[in-house]
Coordinates of C-alpha atoms and ligand atoms in Angstrom, one line a residue:
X1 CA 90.5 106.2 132.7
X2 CA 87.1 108.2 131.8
X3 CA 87.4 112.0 131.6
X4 CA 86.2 114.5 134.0
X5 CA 82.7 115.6 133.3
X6 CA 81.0 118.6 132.9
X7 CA 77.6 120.0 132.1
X8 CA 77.3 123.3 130.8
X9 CA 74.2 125.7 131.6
X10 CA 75.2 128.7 129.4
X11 CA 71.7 130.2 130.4
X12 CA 70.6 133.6 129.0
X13 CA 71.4 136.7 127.7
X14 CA 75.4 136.9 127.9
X15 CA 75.9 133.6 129.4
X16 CA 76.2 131.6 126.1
X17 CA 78.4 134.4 124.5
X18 CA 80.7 134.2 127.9
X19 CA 80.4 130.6 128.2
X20 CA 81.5 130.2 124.1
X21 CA 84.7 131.4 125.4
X22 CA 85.0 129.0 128.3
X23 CA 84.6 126.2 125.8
X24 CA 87.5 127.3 123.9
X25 CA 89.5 126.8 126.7
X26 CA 88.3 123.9 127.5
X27 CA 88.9 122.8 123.8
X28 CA 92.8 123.9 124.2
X29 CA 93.5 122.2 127.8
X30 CA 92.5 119.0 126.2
X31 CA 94.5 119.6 122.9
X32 CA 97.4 120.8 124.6
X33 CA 97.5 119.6 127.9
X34 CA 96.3 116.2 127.4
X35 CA 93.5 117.3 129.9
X36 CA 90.2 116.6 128.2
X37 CA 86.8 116.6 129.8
X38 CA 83.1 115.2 128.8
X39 CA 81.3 117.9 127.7
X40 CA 77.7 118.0 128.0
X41 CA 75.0 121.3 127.4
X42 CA 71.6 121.9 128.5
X43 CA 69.3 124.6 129.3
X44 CA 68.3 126.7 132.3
X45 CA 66.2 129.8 133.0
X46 CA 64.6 131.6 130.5
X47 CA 65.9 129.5 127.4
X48 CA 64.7 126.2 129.8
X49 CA 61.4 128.1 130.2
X50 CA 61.1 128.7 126.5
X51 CA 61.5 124.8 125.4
X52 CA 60.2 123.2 128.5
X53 CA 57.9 125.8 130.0
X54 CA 60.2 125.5 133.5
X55 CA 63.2 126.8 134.6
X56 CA 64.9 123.7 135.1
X57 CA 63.8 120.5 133.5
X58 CA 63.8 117.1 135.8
X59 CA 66.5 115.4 133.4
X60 CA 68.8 118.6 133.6
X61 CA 68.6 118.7 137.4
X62 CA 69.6 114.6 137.0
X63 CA 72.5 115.5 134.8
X64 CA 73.8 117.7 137.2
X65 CA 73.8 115.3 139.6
X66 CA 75.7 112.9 138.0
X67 CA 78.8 115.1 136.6
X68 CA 81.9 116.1 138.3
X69 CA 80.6 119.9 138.6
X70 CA 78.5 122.3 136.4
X71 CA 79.3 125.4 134.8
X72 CA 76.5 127.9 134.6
X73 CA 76.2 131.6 132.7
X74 CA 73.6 133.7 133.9
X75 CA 69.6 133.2 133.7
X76 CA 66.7 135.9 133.4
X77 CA 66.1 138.9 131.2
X78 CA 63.1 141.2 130.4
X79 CA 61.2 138.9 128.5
X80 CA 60.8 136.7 131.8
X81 CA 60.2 139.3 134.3
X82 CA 56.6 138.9 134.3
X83 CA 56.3 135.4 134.7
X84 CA 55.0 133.6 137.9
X85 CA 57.5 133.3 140.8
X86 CA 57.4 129.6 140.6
X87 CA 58.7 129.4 136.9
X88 CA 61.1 132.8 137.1
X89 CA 64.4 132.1 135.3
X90 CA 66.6 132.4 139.0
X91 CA 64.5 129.4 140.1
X92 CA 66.5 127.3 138.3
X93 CA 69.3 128.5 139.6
X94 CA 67.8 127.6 143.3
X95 CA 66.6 125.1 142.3
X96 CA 70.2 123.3 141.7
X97 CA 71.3 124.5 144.4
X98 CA 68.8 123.4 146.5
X99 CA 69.1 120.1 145.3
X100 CA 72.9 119.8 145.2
X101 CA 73.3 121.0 148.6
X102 CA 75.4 123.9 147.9
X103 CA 76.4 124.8 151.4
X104 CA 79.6 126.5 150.6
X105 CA 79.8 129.6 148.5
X106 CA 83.3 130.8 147.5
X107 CA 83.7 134.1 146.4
X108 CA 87.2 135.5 145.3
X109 CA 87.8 139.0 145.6
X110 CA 91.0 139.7 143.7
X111 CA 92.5 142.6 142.5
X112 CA 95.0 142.0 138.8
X113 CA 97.4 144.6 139.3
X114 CA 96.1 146.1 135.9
X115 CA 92.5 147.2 137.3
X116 CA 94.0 148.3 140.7
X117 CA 92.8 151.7 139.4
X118 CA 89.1 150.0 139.1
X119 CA 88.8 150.4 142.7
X120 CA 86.7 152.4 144.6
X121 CA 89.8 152.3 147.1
X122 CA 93.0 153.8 146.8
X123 CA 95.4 151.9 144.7
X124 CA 97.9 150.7 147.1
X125 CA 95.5 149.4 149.1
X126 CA 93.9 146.9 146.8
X127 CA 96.8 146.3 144.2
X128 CA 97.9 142.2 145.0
X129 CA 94.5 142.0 147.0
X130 CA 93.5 138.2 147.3
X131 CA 90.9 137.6 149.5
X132 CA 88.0 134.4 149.6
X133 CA 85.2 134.9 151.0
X134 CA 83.2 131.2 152.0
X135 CA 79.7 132.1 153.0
X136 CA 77.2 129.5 154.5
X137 CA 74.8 129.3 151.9
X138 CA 71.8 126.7 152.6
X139 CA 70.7 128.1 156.3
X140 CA 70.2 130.8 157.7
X141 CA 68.1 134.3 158.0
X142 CA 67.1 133.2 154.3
X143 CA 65.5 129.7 155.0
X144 CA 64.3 130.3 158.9
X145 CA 61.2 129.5 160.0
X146 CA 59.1 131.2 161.8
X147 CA 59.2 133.8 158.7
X148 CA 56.4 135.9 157.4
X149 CA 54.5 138.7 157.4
X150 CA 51.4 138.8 160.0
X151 CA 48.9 140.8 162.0
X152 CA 49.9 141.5 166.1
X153 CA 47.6 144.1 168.0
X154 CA 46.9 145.6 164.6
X155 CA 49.7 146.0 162.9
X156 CA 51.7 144.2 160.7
X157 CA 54.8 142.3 161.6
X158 CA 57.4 140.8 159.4
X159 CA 59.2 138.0 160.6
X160 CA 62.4 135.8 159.7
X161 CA 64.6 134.1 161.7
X162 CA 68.5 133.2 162.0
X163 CA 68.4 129.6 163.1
X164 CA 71.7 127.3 162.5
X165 CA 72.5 124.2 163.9
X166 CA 76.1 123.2 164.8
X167 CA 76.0 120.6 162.2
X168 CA 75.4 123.2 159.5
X169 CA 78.4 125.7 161.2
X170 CA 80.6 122.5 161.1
X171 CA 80.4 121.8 157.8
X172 CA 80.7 125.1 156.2
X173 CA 83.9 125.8 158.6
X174 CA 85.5 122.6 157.4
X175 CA 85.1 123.9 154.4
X176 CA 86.9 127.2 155.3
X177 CA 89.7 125.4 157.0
X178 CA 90.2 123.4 153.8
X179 CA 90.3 126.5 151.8
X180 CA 92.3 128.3 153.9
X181 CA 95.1 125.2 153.9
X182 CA 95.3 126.1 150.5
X183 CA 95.7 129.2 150.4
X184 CA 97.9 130.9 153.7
X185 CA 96.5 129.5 156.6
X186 CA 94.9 132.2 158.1
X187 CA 91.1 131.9 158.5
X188 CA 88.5 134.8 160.4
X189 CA 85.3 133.8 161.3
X190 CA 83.0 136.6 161.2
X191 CA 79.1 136.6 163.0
X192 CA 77.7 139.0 165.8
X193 CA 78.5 136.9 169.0
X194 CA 78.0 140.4 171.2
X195 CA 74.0 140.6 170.3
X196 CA 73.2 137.0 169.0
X197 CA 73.0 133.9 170.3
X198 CA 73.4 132.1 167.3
X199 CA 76.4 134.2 166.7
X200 CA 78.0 132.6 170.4
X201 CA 77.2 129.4 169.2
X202 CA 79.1 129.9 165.4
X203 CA 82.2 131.3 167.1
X204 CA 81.7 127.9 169.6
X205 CA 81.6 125.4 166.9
X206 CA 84.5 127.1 164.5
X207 CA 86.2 127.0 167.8
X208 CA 85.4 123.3 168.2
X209 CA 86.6 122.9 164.2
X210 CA 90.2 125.0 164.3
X211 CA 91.6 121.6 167.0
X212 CA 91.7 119.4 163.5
X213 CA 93.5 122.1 161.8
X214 CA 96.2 123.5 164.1
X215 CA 98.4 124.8 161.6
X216 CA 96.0 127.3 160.6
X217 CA 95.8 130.8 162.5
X218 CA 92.4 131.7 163.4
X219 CA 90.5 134.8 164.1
X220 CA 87.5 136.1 165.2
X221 CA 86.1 139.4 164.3
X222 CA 82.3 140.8 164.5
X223 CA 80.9 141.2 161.2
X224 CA 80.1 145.1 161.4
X225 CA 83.8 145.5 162.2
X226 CA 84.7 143.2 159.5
X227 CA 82.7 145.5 156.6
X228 CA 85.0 148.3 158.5
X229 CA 88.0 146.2 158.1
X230 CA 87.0 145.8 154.2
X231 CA 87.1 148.8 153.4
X232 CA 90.1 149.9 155.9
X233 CA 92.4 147.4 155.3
X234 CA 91.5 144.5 153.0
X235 CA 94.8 142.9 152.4
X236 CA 94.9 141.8 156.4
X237 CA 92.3 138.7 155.1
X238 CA 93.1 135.6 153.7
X239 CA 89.9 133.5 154.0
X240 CA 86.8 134.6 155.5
X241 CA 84.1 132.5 156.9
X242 CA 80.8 133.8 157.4
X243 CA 77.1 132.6 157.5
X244 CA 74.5 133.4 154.6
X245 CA 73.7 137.4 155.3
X246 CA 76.9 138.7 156.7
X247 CA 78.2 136.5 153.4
X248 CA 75.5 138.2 150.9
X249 CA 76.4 141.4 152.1
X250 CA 80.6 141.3 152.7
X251 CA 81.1 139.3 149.8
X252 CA 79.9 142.1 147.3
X253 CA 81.5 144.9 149.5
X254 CA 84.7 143.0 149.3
X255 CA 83.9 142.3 145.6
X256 CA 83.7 145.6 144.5
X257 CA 86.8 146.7 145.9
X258 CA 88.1 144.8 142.7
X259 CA 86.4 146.9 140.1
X260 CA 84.0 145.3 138.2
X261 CA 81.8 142.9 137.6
X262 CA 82.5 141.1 134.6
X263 CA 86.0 140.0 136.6
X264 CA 84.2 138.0 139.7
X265 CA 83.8 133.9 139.3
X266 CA 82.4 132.1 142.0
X267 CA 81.8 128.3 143.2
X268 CA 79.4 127.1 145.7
X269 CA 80.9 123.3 146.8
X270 CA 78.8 120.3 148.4
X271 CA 79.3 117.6 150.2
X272 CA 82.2 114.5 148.3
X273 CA 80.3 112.7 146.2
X274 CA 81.7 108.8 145.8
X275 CA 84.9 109.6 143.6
X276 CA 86.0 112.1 146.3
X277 CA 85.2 115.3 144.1
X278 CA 82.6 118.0 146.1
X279 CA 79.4 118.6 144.2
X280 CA 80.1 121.5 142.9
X281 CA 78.7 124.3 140.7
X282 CA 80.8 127.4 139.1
X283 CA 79.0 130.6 137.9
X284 CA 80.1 134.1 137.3
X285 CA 78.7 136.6 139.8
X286 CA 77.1 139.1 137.1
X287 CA 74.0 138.4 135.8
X288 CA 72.5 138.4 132.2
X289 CA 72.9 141.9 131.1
X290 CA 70.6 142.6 128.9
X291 CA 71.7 145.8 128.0
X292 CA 74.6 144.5 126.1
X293 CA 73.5 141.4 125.5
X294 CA 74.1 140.2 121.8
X295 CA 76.7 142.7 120.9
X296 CA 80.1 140.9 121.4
X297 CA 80.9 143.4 124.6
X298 CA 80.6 141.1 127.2
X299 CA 83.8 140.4 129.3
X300 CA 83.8 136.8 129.3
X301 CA 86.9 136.6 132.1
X302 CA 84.5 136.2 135.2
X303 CA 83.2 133.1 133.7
X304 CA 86.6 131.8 132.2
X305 CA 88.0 132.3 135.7
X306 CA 84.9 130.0 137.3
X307 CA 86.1 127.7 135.5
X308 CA 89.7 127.8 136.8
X309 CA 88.1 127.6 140.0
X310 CA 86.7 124.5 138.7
X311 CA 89.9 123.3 137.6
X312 CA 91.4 124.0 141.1
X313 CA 88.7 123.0 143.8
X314 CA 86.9 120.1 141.4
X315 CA 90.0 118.6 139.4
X316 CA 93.1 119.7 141.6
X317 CA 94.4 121.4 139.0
X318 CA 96.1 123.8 140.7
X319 CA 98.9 124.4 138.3
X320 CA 96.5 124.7 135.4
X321 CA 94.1 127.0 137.4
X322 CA 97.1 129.0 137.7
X323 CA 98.4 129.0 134.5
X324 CA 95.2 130.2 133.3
X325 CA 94.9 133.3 136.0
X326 CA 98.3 134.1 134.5
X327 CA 96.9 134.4 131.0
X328 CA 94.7 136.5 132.1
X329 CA 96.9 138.9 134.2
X330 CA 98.6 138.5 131.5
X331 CA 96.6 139.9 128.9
X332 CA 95.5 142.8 131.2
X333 CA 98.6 143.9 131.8
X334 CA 99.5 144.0 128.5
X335 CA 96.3 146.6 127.8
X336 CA 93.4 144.2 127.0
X337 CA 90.3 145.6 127.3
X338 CA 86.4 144.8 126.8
X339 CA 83.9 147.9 127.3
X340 CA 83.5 147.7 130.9
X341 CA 87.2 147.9 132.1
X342 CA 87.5 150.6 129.8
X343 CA 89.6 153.6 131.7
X344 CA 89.0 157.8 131.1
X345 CA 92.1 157.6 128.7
X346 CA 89.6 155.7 126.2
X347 CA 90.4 153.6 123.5
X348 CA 88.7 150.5 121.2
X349 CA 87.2 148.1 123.1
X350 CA 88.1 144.4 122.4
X351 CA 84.9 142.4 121.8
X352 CA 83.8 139.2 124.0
X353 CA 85.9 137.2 120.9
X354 CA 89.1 139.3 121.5
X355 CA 89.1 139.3 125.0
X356 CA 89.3 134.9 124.2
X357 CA 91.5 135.6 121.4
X358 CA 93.8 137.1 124.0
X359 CA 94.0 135.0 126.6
X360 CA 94.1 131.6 124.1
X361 CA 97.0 133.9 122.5
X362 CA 98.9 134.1 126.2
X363 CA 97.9 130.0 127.0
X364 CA 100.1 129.5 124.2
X365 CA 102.9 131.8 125.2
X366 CA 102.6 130.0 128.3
X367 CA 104.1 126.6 127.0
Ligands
NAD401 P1 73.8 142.2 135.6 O1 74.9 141.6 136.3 O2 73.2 141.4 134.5 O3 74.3 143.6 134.9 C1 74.6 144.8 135.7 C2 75.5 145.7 134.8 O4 76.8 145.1 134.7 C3 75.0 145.9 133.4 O5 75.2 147.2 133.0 C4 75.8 144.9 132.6 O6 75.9 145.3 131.2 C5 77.1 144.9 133.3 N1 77.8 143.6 133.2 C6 77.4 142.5 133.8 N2 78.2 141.5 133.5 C7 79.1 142.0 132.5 C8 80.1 141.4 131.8 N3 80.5 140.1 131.9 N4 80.8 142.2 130.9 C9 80.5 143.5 130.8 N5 79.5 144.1 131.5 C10 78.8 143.3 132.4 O7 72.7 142.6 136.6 P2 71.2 143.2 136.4 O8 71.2 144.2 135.2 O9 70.7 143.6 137.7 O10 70.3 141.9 136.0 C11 70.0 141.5 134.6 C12 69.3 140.2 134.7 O11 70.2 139.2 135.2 C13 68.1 140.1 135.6 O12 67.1 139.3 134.9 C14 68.6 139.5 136.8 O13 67.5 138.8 137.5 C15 69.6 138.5 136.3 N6 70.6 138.1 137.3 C16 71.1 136.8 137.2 C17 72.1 136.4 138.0 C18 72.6 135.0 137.8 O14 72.3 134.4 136.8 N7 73.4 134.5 138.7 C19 72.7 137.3 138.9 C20 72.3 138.6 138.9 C21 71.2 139.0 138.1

């Protein structure tokens, strides 16, 4: 039997100082769990723009294509602000995407009992949260045509428009449904079905969806009274399904309940491709930070923690994804620390070696 595959974009700035730690874990699940994968490494954004004078090269975008799911870093910096739009390091990133036919985009929001003072909420509120959040993310507000900016009597007038079809609903809430079976069965469907039409027709077709999966209890809520719920009450959601904006914009509120950035993964799934795997990509949320970029202070857990989404929604892995959230709550709970999660009380930092050192340290503990 041939390995999994994987490509790895490490990007720029901190992604290939996060993303040396992901291959370390990588390294030890196929030294000591007899789960190896085919590793393969390219570029993308700024360092693809350096060698290739694009973003994304044509045989990159084919290699993506053909593994079981990609693991990116982060693109962009200063040095690439300036270029054109066309060649700007986040096309890449759109780019695959695009091409891949990302329609889902998970986005965990947990809290590790160790941060719960992170919050911007009160403790008791968000210690144990687990919350995903699947946002439609191909359609939409963002892609709607008639969009623009023209002249009507005189004045200027920006337009975009929220057009979905039911086909595009359908999918996305399948995937929901999914997620939610594997998780506790509770699904809410959020749009704005009291002042949009294309709102009526979401709730209609997640409707339509919940009759092939009766064991899971679904909800609807409006999305302005979902934000409210966020911040109210967050541990009343289990899965979340929502369309592109209402997903943009809940998906970071819900996010930052959990303190910071250099703790959130995400995945954004595809259709199967022929060996039943989804096309899949797995990125960190935070982006290249150049203002600590090169200096070991990077907390390399959002991006070790993509990848045991990866293990879990690409290579049903569950128990290994598992076992590596574990490390992790592991090491936290036990006082590890990069800069960012640092607390008021102080302390040395570890660096974005440490932090792996750590967790490597609690993978073994875990055998
Ligand atoms: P950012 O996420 O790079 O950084 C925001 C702040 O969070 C910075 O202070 C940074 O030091 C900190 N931070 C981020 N990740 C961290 C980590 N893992 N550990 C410790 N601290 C961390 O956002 P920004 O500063 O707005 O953008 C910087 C560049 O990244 C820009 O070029 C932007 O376009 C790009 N960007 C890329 C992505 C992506 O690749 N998906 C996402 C967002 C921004």
């Amino acid at each position: 039997m041939t390995n999994p595959s994987l490509l790895i974009l490490a990007g720029d700035g901190i992604g290939p100082e996060v993303m040396d730690q992901v291959k370390r874990i990588i390294t030890w699940y196929g030294d000591k769990r007899d789960l190896a994968f085919d590793v393969s490494e390219d570029l993308v954004g700024g360092a693809a723009y350096d060698k290739h004078g694009v973003p994304l090269h044509d045989d990159t975008m084919a290699k993506a294509q053909a593994v079981d799911a990609v693991l990116l870093g982060a693109v962009g910096g200063p040095a690439y602000d300036d270029l054109d739009f066309s060649v700007k390091p986040e096309r890449g990133l759109l780019r695959l995407r695009k091409e891949m036919d990302l329609f889902a985009n998970l986005r965990p929001a947990q809290c590790f009992d160790a941060l719960a003072d992170f919050s911007s909420l009160k403790k008791e509120l968000v210690a144990g949260l687990d919350i995903m959040i699947v946002r439609e993310l191909t359609s939409g507000v963002y892609f709607g045509e008639p969009r623009g900016i023209h002249i009507e009597d005189n004045m200027r007038v920006g337009i975009n428009t929220q057009r979905y079809t039911e086909a595009e609903i359908e999918r996305g809430a399948r995937a929901a449904f999914e997620m939610a079976m594997k998780r506790n069965k509770k699904l809410c469907s959020m749009e704005k079905a009291n002042v949009m039409e294309s709102g009526i027709l979401w709730r209609d077709v997640v409707t339509e969806v919940h009759a092939d999966y009766p064991e899971v209890e679904l909800s609807h809520m409006y999305a302005d009274n979902g934000a409210m719920q966020l911040v109210r009450a967050p541990k009343q959601f289990d899965v979340i399904y929502t369309d592109n904006l209402f997903g943009d914009i809940l998906s970071d509120c819900a996010a930052m309940l959990t303190g910071s950035l250099g703790m959130l993964p995400s995945a954004s799934l595809g259709a199967p491709m022929a060996n039943g795997r989804p096309k899949a990509m797995y990125e960190p949320v935070h982006g290249s930070a150049p203002d600590i970029t090169g200096q070991s202070k990077a907390n390399p857990i959002a991006c070790i923690l993509s990848f045991a989404m990866a293990l879990r929604y690409s290579f049903d892995q569950g128990d290994e994804a598992a076992r590596l959230e574990a490390a992790i709550e592991k090491v936290l709970a036990d006082g590890a620390r990069t800069g960012d999660l640092m607390g008021p009380e102080g302390g040395k930092p570890l660096s974005t070696t440490e932090m792996g050192d750590a967790i490597l340290a609690a993978l073994d503990a875990s055998l």
